[in-house]
GROMACS .gro file of C-alpha atoms in nm:
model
  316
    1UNK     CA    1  -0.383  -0.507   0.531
    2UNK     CA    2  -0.555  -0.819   0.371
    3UNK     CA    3  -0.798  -0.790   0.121
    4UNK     CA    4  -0.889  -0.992  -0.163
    5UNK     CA    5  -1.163  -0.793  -0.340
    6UNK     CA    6  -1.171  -0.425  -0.555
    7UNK     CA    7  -1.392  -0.262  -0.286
    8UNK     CA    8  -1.168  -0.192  -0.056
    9UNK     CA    9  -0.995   0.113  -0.065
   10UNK     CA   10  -0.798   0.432   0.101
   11UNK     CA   11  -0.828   0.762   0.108
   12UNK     CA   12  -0.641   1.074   0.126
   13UNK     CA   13  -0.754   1.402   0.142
   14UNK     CA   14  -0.686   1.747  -0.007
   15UNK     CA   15  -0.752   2.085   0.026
   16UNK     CA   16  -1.099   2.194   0.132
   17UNK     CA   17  -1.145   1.806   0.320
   18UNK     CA   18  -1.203   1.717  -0.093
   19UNK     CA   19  -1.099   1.349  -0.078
   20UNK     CA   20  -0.820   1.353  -0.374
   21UNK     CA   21  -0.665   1.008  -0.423
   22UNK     CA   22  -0.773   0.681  -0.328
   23UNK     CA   23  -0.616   0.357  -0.329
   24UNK     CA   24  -0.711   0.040  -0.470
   25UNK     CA   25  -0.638  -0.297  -0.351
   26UNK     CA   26  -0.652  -0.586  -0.602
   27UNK     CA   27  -0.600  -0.967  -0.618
   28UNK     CA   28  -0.595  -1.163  -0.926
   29UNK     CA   29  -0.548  -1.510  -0.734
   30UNK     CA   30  -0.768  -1.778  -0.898
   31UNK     CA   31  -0.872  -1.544  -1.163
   32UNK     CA   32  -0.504  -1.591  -1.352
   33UNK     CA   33  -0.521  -1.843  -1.612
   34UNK     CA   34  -0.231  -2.187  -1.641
   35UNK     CA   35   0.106  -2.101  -1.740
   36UNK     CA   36   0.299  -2.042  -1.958
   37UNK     CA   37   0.087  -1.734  -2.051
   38UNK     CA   38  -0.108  -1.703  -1.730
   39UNK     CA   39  -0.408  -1.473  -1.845
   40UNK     CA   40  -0.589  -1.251  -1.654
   41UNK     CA   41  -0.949  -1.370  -1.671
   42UNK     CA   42  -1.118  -1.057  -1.868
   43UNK     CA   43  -1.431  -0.975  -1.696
   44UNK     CA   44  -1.241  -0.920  -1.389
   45UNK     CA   45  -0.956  -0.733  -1.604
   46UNK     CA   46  -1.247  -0.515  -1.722
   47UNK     CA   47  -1.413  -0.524  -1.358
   48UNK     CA   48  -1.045  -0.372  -1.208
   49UNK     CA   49  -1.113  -0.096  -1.459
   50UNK     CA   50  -1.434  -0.016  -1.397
   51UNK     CA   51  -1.335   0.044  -1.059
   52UNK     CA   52  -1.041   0.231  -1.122
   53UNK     CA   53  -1.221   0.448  -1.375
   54UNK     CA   54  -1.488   0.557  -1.107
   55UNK     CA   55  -1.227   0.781  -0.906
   56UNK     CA   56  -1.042   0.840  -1.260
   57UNK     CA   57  -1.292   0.988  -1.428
   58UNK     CA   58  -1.391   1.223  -1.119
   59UNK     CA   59  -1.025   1.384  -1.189
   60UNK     CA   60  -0.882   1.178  -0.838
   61UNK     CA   61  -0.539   1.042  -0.815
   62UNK     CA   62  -0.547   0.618  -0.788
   63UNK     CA   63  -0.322   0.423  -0.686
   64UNK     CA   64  -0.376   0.031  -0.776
   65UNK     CA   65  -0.157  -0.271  -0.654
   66UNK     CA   66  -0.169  -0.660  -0.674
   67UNK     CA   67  -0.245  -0.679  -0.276
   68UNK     CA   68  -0.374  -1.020  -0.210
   69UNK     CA   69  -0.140  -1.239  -0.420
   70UNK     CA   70   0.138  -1.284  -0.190
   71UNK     CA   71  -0.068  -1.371   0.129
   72UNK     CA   72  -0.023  -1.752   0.265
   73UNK     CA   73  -0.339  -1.676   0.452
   74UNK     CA   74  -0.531  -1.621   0.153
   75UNK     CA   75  -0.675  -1.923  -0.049
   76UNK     CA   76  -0.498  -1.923  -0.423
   77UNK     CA   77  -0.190  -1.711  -0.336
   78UNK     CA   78   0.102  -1.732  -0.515
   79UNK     CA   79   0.336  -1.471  -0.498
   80UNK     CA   80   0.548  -1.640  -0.270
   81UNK     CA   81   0.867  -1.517  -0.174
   82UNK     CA   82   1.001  -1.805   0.047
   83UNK     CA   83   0.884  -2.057  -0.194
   84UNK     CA   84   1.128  -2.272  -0.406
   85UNK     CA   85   0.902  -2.240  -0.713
   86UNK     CA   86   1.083  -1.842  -0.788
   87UNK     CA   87   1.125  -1.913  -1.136
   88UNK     CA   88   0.797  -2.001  -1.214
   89UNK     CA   89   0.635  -1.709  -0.946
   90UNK     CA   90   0.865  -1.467  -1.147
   91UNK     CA   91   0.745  -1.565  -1.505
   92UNK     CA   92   0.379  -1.543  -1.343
   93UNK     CA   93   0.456  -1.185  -1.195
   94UNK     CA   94   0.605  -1.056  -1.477
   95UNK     CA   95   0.372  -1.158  -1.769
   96UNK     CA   96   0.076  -1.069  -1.524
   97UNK     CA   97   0.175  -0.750  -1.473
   98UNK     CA   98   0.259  -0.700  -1.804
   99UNK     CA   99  -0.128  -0.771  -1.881
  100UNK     CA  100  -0.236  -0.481  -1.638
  101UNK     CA  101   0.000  -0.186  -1.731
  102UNK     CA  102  -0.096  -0.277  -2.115
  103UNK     CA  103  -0.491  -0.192  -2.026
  104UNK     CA  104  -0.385   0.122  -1.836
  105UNK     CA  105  -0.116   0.265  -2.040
  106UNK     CA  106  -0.335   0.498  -2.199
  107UNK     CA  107  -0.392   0.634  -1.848
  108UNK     CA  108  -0.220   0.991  -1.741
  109UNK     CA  109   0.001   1.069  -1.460
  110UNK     CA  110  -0.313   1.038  -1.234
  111UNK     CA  111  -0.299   0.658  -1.223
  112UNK     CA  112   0.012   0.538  -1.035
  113UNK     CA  113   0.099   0.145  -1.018
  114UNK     CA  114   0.175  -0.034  -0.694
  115UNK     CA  115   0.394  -0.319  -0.731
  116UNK     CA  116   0.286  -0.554  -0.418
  117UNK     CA  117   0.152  -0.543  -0.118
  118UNK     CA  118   0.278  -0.611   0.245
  119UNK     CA  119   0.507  -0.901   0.046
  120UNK     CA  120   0.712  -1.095   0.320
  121UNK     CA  121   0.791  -1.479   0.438
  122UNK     CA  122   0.450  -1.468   0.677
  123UNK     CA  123   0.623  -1.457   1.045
  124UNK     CA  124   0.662  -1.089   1.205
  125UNK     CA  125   1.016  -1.099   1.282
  126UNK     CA  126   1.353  -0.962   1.119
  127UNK     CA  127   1.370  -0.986   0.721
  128UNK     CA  128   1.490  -1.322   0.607
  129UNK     CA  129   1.719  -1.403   0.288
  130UNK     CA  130   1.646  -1.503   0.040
  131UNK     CA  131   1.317  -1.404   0.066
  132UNK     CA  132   1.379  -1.029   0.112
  133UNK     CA  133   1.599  -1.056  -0.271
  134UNK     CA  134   1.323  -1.211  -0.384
  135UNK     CA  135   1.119  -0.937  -0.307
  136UNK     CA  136   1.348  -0.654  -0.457
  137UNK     CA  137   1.351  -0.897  -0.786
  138UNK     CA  138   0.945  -0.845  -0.790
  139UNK     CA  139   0.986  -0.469  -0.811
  140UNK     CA  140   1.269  -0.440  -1.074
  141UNK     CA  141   1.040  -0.717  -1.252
  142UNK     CA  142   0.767  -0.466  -1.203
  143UNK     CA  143   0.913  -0.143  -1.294
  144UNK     CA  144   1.106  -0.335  -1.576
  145UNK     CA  145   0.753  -0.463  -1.732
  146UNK     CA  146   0.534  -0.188  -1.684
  147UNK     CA  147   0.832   0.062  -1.846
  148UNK     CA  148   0.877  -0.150  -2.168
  149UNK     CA  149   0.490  -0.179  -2.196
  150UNK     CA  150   0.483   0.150  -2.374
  151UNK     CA  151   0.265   0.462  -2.379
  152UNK     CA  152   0.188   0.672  -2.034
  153UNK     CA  153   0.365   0.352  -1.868
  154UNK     CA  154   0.728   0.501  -2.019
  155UNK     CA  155   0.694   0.780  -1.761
  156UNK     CA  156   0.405   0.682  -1.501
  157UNK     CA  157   0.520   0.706  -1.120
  158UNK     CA  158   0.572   0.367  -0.988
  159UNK     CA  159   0.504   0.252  -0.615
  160UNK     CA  160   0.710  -0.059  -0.450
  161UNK     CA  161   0.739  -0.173  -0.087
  162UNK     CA  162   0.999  -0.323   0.096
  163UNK     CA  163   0.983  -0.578   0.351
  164UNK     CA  164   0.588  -0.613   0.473
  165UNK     CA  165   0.561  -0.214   0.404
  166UNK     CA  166   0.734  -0.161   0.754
  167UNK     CA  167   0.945   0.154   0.792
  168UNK     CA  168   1.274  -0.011   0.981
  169UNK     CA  169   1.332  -0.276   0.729
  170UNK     CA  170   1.295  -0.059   0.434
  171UNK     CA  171   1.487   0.238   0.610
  172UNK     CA  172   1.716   0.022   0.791
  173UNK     CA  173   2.012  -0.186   0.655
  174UNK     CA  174   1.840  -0.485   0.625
  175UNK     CA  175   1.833  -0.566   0.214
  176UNK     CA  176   1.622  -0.340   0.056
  177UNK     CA  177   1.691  -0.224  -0.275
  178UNK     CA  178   1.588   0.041  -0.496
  179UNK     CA  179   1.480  -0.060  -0.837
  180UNK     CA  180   1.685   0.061  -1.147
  181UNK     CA  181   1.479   0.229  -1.379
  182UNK     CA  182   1.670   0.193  -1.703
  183UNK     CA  183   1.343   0.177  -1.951
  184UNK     CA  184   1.215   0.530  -1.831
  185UNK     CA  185   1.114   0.756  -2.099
  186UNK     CA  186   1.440   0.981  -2.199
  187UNK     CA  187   1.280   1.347  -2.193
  188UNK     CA  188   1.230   1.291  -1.800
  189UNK     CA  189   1.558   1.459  -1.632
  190UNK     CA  190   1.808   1.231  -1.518
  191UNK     CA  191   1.801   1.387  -1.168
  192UNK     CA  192   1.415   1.314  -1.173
  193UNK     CA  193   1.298   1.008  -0.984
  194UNK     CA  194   0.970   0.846  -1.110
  195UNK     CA  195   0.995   0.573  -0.812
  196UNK     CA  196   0.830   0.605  -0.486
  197UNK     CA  197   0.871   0.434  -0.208
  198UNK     CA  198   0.529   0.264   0.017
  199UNK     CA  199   0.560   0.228   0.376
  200UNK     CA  200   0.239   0.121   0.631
  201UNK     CA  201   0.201   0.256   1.000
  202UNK     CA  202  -0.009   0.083   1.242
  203UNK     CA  203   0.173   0.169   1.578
  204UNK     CA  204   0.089   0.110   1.786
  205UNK     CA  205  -0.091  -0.208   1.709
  206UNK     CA  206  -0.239  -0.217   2.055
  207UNK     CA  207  -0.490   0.038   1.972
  208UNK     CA  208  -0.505   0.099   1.576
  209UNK     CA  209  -0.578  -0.279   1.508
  210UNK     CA  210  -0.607  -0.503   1.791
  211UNK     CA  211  -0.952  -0.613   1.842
  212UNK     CA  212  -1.013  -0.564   2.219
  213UNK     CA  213  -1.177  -0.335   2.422
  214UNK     CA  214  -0.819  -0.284   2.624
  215UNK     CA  215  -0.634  -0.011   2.423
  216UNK     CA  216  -0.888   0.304   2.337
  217UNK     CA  217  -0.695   0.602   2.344
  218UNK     CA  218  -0.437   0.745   2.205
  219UNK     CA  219  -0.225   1.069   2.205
  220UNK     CA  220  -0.154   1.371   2.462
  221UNK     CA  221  -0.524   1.407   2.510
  222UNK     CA  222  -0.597   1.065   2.672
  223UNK     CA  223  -0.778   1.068   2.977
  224UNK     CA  224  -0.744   0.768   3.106
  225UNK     CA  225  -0.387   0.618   3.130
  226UNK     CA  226  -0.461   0.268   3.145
  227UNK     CA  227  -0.661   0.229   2.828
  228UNK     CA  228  -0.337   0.452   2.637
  229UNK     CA  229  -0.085   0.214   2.530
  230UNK     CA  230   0.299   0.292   2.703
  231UNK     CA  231   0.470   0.310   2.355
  232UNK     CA  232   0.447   0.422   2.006
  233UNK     CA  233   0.326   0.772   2.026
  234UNK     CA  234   0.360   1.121   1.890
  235UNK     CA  235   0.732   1.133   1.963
  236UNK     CA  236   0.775   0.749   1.780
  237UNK     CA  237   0.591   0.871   1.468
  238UNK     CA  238   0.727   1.151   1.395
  239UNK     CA  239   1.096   0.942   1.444
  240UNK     CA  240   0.955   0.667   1.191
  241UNK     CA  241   0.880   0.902   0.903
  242UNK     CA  242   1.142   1.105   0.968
  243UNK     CA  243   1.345   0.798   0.907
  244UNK     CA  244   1.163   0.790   0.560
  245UNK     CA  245   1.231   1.127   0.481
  246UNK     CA  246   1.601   1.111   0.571
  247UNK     CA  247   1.692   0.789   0.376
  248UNK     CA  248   1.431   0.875   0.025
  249UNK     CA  249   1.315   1.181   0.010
  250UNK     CA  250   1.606   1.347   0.069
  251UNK     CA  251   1.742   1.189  -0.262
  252UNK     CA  252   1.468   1.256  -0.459
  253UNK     CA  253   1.216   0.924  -0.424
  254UNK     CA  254   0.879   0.988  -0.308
  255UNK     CA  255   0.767   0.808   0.022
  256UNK     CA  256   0.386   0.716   0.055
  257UNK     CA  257   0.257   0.610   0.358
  258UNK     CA  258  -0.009   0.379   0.110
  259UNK     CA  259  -0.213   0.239   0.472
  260UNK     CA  260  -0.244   0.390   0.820
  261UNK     CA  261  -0.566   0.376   1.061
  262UNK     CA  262  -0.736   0.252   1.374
  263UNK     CA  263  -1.018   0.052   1.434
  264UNK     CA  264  -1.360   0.143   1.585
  265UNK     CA  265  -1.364   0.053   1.955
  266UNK     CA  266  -1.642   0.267   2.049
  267UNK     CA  267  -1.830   0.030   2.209
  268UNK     CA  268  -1.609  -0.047   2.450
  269UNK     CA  269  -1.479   0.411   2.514
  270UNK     CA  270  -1.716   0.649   2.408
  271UNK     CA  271  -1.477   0.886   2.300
  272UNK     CA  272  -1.253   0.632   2.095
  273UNK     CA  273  -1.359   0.764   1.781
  274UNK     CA  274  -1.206   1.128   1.895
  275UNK     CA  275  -0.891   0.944   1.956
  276UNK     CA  276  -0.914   0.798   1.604
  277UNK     CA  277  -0.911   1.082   1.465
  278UNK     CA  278  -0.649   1.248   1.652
  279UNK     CA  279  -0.454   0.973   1.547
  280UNK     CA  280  -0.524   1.025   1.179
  281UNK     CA  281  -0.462   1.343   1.211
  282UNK     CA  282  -0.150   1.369   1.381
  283UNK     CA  283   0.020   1.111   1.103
  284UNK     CA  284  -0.119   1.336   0.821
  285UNK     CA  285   0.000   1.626   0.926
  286UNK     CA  286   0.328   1.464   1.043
  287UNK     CA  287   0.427   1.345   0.672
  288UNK     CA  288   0.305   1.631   0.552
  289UNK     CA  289   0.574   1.766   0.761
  290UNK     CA  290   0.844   1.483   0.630
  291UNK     CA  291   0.736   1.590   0.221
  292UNK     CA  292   0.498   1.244   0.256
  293UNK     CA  293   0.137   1.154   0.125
  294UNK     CA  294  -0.049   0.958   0.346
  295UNK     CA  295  -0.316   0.742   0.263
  296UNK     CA  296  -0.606   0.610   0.525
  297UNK     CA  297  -0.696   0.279   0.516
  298UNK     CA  298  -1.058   0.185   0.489
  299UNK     CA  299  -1.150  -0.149   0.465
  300UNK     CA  300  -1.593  -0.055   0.418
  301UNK     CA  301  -1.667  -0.170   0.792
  302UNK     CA  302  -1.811   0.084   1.025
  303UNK     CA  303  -1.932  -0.155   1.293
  304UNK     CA  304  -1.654  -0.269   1.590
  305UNK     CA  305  -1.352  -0.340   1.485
  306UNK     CA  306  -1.412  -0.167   1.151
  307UNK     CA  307  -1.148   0.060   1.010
  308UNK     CA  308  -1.419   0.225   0.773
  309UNK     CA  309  -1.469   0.634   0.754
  310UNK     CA  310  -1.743   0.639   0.526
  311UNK     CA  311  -2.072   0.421   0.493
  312UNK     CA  312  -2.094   0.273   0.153
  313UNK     CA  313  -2.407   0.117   0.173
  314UNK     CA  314  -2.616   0.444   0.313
  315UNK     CA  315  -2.649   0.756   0.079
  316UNK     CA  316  -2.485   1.118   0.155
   0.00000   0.00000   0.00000
């Protein structure tokens, strides 16, 4: 999902309900300096670690990403992949990233790097080329830069997407490539992949994200058959990451489901928020199933239309 701050963020949860990992969406945008070095502004290099360190240093898993970068929506994006400039967005991309995974190399295992976010050409339709070799030339920039950056980085677990994070067209045969990981630290086993693969699921769209009052419920416990949508339920989730599991984790890369969620219709179905949670439920359990993690997206709304579990601005 959009979002050009460090606030927003997802959650997954462990044993006991103990929220374990959390994700962290970042964009650099304006704060990247002029070519041909293109430095990341400090204070917000030191405000991305501040942020990070506040689920690091309370033992959590984090995943981080560059997630606004690549939006046309968004002003100052720039990680383009149907624009003619590639040489220069490359050079940017790579000595950018080479910027972050040198301030977090001293990082352990806990702290895994997410190449992009929902990266595609803007219009909701098949994969185009060359846009979709673009984006498999971000992640083996990516996993080639933070590799040769040294220290934890020689062995971290990476994270890369394929086209707009959506299962088919990462799955399916329509261009997406696994990056080689050649710069890997040697003592990790040959047979050992340190890749992972992100995927989103937001289906059906009708209910986890439009904003109307039309679509409130969701699952084999809905009441009310014309506020369920007709598609995209148990059966089609569990086919999706099962899809996932057959084509990556079967061979040894990790699949993350790195967003999933529905918004807060409430107002509009009183017992929306039980579907919600069904919802979340059902997909946790389902790639937990399929040898997945799945990560919930909040985005820090809990008013309609919000996709937010917990209220940040009110104390426990």
């Amino acid at each position: 999902m959009g979002q050009s701050d460090v606030h927003a963020s997802s959650y997954r949860q462990g044993a006991g309900g103990r929220v374990q990992t959390t994700r962290i969406p970042v964009s650099y945008l304006r704060h990247i300096g002029p070519g041909p070095d293109y430095t990341i502004n400090s204070s917000w290099l030191n405000r991305v670690q501040e942020v990070v360190d506040y689920a690091y240093q309370r033992g959590m898993y984090v995943v981080m990403n560059m997630h606004g970068d690549g939006y046309k929506t968004i002003d100052g994006s720039w990680l383009i992949c149907d624009s003619s400039a590639q040489t220069e967005i490359k050079d940017k991309y790579q000595k950018v990233w080479q910027q972050i995974a040198s301030k977090f190399q001293g990082y352990d295992q806990r702290l895994i790097l997410e190449s992009m976010n929902e990266e595609f050409d803007g219009q909701y339709g098949q994969p185009t080329q060359p846009c979709y070799s673009n984006i498999k030339d971000y992640n083996q920039i990516f996993v080639d830069t933070v590799r040769q950056t040294g220290g934890n980085n020689t062995s971290r677990w990476l994270l890369v997407p394929g086209w707009n994070t959506n299962i088919d067209y990462t799955a399916g045969d329509y261009g997406f490539v696994l990056p080689t990981d050649e710069h890997r630290s040697f003592p990790i086993p040959s047979d050992e992949q340190r890749i992972m693969i992100s995927v989103h699921y937001y289906d059906p769209w009708d209910f986890t994200g439009e904003e109307s009052g039309t679509i409130t419920q969701w699952g084999p416990a809905a009441t009310d058959p014309s506020k369920a949508s007709t598609w995209e339920q148990e059966d089609h989730l569990d086919a999706q990451l099962k899809k996932m599991h057959d084509g990556f984790v079967t061979k040894g890369y990790p699949v993350v489901v790195g967003e999933y969620g529905a918004i807060d219709k409430s107002s509009f179905d009183s017992a929306n928020s039980e579907y919600r949670a069904d919802f979340a439920h059902t997909m946790a359990a389902t790639a937990k199933k399929y040898g997945e993690a799945s990560i919930y997206w909040d985005n820090g709304v809990n008013r309609q239309y919000g996709f937010g579990l917990f209220d940040r601005r009110s104390p426990p």
